[in-house]
Amino acid sequence: MDRRNEAAESREGLLRSYDKGERTPMRISLENAYRSDSESDIDATDFLDRDPLNHQSQPAVQAYGPSIELARLRRSFARRSKCFFAILVILIIFWTVVAGGGFFLYKVAPVDGMSPPWYPTPPGGTSLKWQDSYKKAQALVEKMTLPEKVNITTGTGWQMGLAVGNTGPAIHVGFPGLALQDGPLGLRFADNATAFPAGITVGATWNKELMYLRGKAHGMEARLKGINVLLGPCVGPLGRMPAGGRNWEGFGADPVLQGIAGALTIQGIQEEGIIATIKHFVGNEQEHFRQSWEWGLPNAISSNIDDRTLHEMYGWPFQDAVKAGVASVMCSYQMLNNSYSCGNSKLLNGILKDELGFQGFVQSDWLAQRSGVASALAGLDMSMPGDGLWWGKGQSLWGPELSKAVLNGSLPVSRLNDMVTRVVASWYQLGQDDKSKFDGEGPNFSSWTNDKMGVINPGSPDDRDQKVVNKFINVQGSGDEAHSIIARKVATEGIVLVKNEGILPLSKDGWPTSENHEINMRVGIFGEDSGAGRGPNVCPDRGCNQGTLGSGWGSGAVEFPYLITPAEALLDAFNKDRVYVTDFPTNHPPFKTTPVILKQQDVCIVFVNADSGEGYMAADGIRGDRNDLYIQKDGEDLILKVASGCGDGKGSTVVVIHSVGPVIMEGWIDVPGVKAVLMANLPGQESGNAIADILLGVVNPSGKLPYTIGKSLEDYGPGAKIQYYPNAAIPQQNFSEGLYIDYRYFDKEGIEPRFEFGFGLSYTTFDYSNLVVRPVLPKSSLPAARTPGIDPPQYDDKIPDASEALLPKGFRKLKKFVYPYISSTSIIEKGPYPYPEGYEIKQTPPEAGGDEGGNPDLWNTYATVSVDIKNTGSVTGKEVVQLYLGFDGVKGDAKEIDFPRSVLRNFEKTELESDEKQIVEFNLTRRDLSYWDIVRQNWVMPTEGSITIKVGSSSRDLKLTGWY
């Protein structure tokens, strides 16, 4: 292997940089996974400057076999002879056809976007809630030099700093460099930090308090580790496609569930002074083709979403996040309506910053920025990680290029000032100027090595200055404040009991005392997912499915401080004097050679799973998105064998599924031996304790499905299928189903699911009664008129002297590090700049805007709903009361509008003792009661007829109905 070569992976991989073997070693768990190998598969982009996103020694989806074969032939051609030239040409032609004309169309630019232009960027600082922070920011920015401003808006480059993203400081005014770190379920690459349950598990709790508490603990750990910006929570993907690789990072396949969970997570994170980042804005619903070059194509896929669907579905949770005061939004990799999301002026300027009134800063996903000046004009405020179009090259689209753009007049000084002010104001808004909480010294851990000593900038071969980079500070809390307590509660309440034929809960003491049995109860635990495997951190970024599944893979994964396995917890939980427990942590137990291990069981518990993750990694033939919705690793076959043979056919089988999303159960769920099924989702470090609590009745199950479990992938509709093959040089994905995903599609088409959205069983029962709807405000078609915000900061927008941006004399530069400096003033050439089409059009502020989250009237309560809930069972339990709206009773113009049968609008989880009754109350806002009118460009409330209000325990079990 040529150790001088870099193996720069995607954003979530690692940059390898060696210099005669004297480099600081990378994080041990990542050392081998990201090593360049001369014999690894290289795809057909190799004739270009090496594409780091495809230089991986990993299996590919079968669709990409031609490109891999091409690479192998190319190496053979170089090593042996030219006799394969004809074959090579044929394969190039074949690959070209497969890739939609890829070889000859690599230079094809995206077609004109379907998003209209929206310029200029609305300035931040128009909201009263941010007024003080913007005043402080203005006072600081006024004193900054041009290089300092550029430093704040441009990342320093991949692996240039201890965090996954780092910005340069403004030293003369005392503003520190910022550290940005993944991710949505914990601190990526950090030691001594909690591995919380994944977002999909949080969504399955339907517990608002736990959503907030998990966020708060997450924020505290980030602060104590020296992080400024957390790259989470995630509400995009929404879950349009149930096999989507990163659905598990979000909270479920509904915009309201996602929005409420995201907003409460943000509240918790930001109460700890950490800038939360809501992501990925917007339409990043699959991993295949999400990123330029990652799949061998020069351009990412375009998610083509109509205006109403964007507002009511994919944009809805982001609106909730902005209303909650989120300080950062991450724009996504893919195109939206044939314009890159991080350069889409309608999306960032028109919708996010004007209509939604976003006051913080927009950062790019790592390498999602695809242009320089154009992206700044379109509303991007921070480039991450600072590198340009290629990983680890240090050739930034901003940095010195941004300095030049300002000096030559291409980028208005006012736009740069707004970019900087938004970042600095966010820092003040979260109180990061408080030295008692933020020492300004940056992270106390390194993302790149486990060693105590290392270099700050391992991405540069020039940095040889060894320092303490890992201080190994434990931030997990202790005693009653231990974050493991929150993690366990979330994992437990996130377990959904979907089938129970009286077998659960089991007793830790085995047989009931009233029953006479000659021998103790025998419990057999089966399945690889029950055990430790090779350990939870054996694969980088959790990029393999082995042992029990605690999270998906990718940038959203973390290093587990520990992982309690189901077998370990159950062996400890059962009374060893009364119950004989054996465990077989494999999906292929020796049933034929040793049938007694199955026949001599009274209860069999089978653990199976389904995994997925981010598209830059592959495992077991899965490149991000799942290939189907079935249980993986022969898990279904294991279930069938155990269910038929447990106790020689007389035993009871319980199936526990750890999964990134819904799985098809039709092949086994109705087998007589299968008595109970639980969806345990992705439980994090407390996995075993959580499932043991539920199985043994220590905790009554209260989770509800955050998605629909269908009987086949086809049940979810045509739009639910991953686009595994490119349909053009720029793959096009039309969201033609509009509002109809998941349960909405099932309802529309009259399809009976196996288990509906919001469904979940309990060990007790509940009764619903006395639904009362109380109007608070009269119906009116449109929100109140938009009111102007406060005046934003004003600056002297004079172009500074070019000498201000010159590299200081005697300054020692590190190779590949992104600096703001220019080499000479002679390179600055002023002249007319070809501003984008529509740049001079004066935009009319949309009436749907007016403050954070949009028009304030959208958040006013127009009706309240109350309902009585009674626990009619014998044990204490928690019930999730769900409120849905229907618009089938509206009249007038709204009668012509297409509405889903039912849409979730709110939920509350309440705990009741046996025979206890409580009143559960809801507020319905104007936005809840409205639809997005594409002509009026506003939220419109139907005023004629009635809006139906339905309350129940799932999307299909709506017990009470009222009207507004």
Short mmCIF file of N, CA and C in Angstrom, two decimals, residues 714-719 737 739-751 956:
data_model
loop_
_atom_site.label_atom_id
_atom_site.label_comp_id
_atom_site.label_asym_id
_atom_site.label_seq_id
_atom_site.Cartn_x
_atom_site.Cartn_y
_atom_site.Cartn_z
N GLU A 714 -45.17 -2.87 -1.44
CA GLU A 714 -46.14 -2.31 -2.39
C GLU A 714 -47.29 -1.60 -1.69
N ASP A 715 -47.61 -2.02 -0.47
CA ASP A 715 -48.70 -1.40 0.27
C ASP A 715 -48.46 0.09 0.53
N TYR A 716 -47.19 0.49 0.56
CA TYR A 716 -46.86 1.89 0.88
C TYR A 716 -46.99 2.82 -0.33
N GLY A 717 -47.17 2.25 -1.51
CA GLY A 717 -47.36 3.06 -2.70
C GLY A 717 -46.11 3.20 -3.54
N PRO A 718 -46.26 3.64 -4.80
CA PRO A 718 -45.11 3.77 -5.71
C PRO A 718 -44.04 4.73 -5.19
N GLY A 719 -44.46 5.80 -4.52
CA GLY A 719 -43.50 6.79 -4.03
C GLY A 719 -42.67 6.31 -2.88
N GLU A 737 -46.80 11.63 -5.10
CA GLU A 737 -47.84 11.21 -4.16
C GLU A 737 -48.28 12.34 -3.26
N LEU A 739 -49.15 14.55 -0.42
CA LEU A 739 -49.35 14.43 1.02
C LEU A 739 -49.50 12.98 1.48
N TYR A 740 -49.53 12.06 0.53
CA TYR A 740 -49.94 10.69 0.87
C TYR A 740 -48.74 9.76 1.03
N ILE A 741 -48.17 9.80 2.21
CA ILE A 741 -47.15 8.83 2.59
C ILE A 741 -47.62 8.11 3.85
N ASP A 742 -47.03 6.94 4.07
CA ASP A 742 -47.31 6.15 5.27
C ASP A 742 -48.81 6.00 5.50
N TYR A 743 -49.32 6.28 6.70
CA TYR A 743 -50.72 5.98 7.02
C TYR A 743 -51.69 6.76 6.15
N ARG A 744 -51.28 7.92 5.68
CA ARG A 744 -52.17 8.71 4.82
C ARG A 744 -52.43 7.97 3.51
N TYR A 745 -51.40 7.31 2.98
CA TYR A 745 -51.58 6.55 1.75
C TYR A 745 -52.42 5.31 2.01
N PHE A 746 -52.17 4.62 3.09
CA PHE A 746 -52.97 3.44 3.44
C PHE A 746 -54.44 3.82 3.57
N ASP A 747 -54.70 4.96 4.23
CA ASP A 747 -56.09 5.41 4.39
C ASP A 747 -56.73 5.73 3.04
N LYS A 748 -56.01 6.44 2.21
CA LYS A 748 -56.55 6.86 0.91
C LYS A 748 -56.92 5.67 0.04
N GLU A 749 -56.04 4.67 0.02
CA GLU A 749 -56.24 3.53 -0.86
C GLU A 749 -57.04 2.40 -0.21
N GLY A 750 -57.43 2.58 1.05
CA GLY A 750 -58.19 1.55 1.74
C GLY A 750 -57.40 0.27 1.97
N ILE A 751 -56.09 0.41 2.20
CA ILE A 751 -55.22 -0.75 2.41
C ILE A 751 -55.16 -1.08 3.90
N ARG A 956 -55.98 4.32 13.25
CA ARG A 956 -57.14 3.53 12.82
C ARG A 956 -58.11 3.23 13.96
#
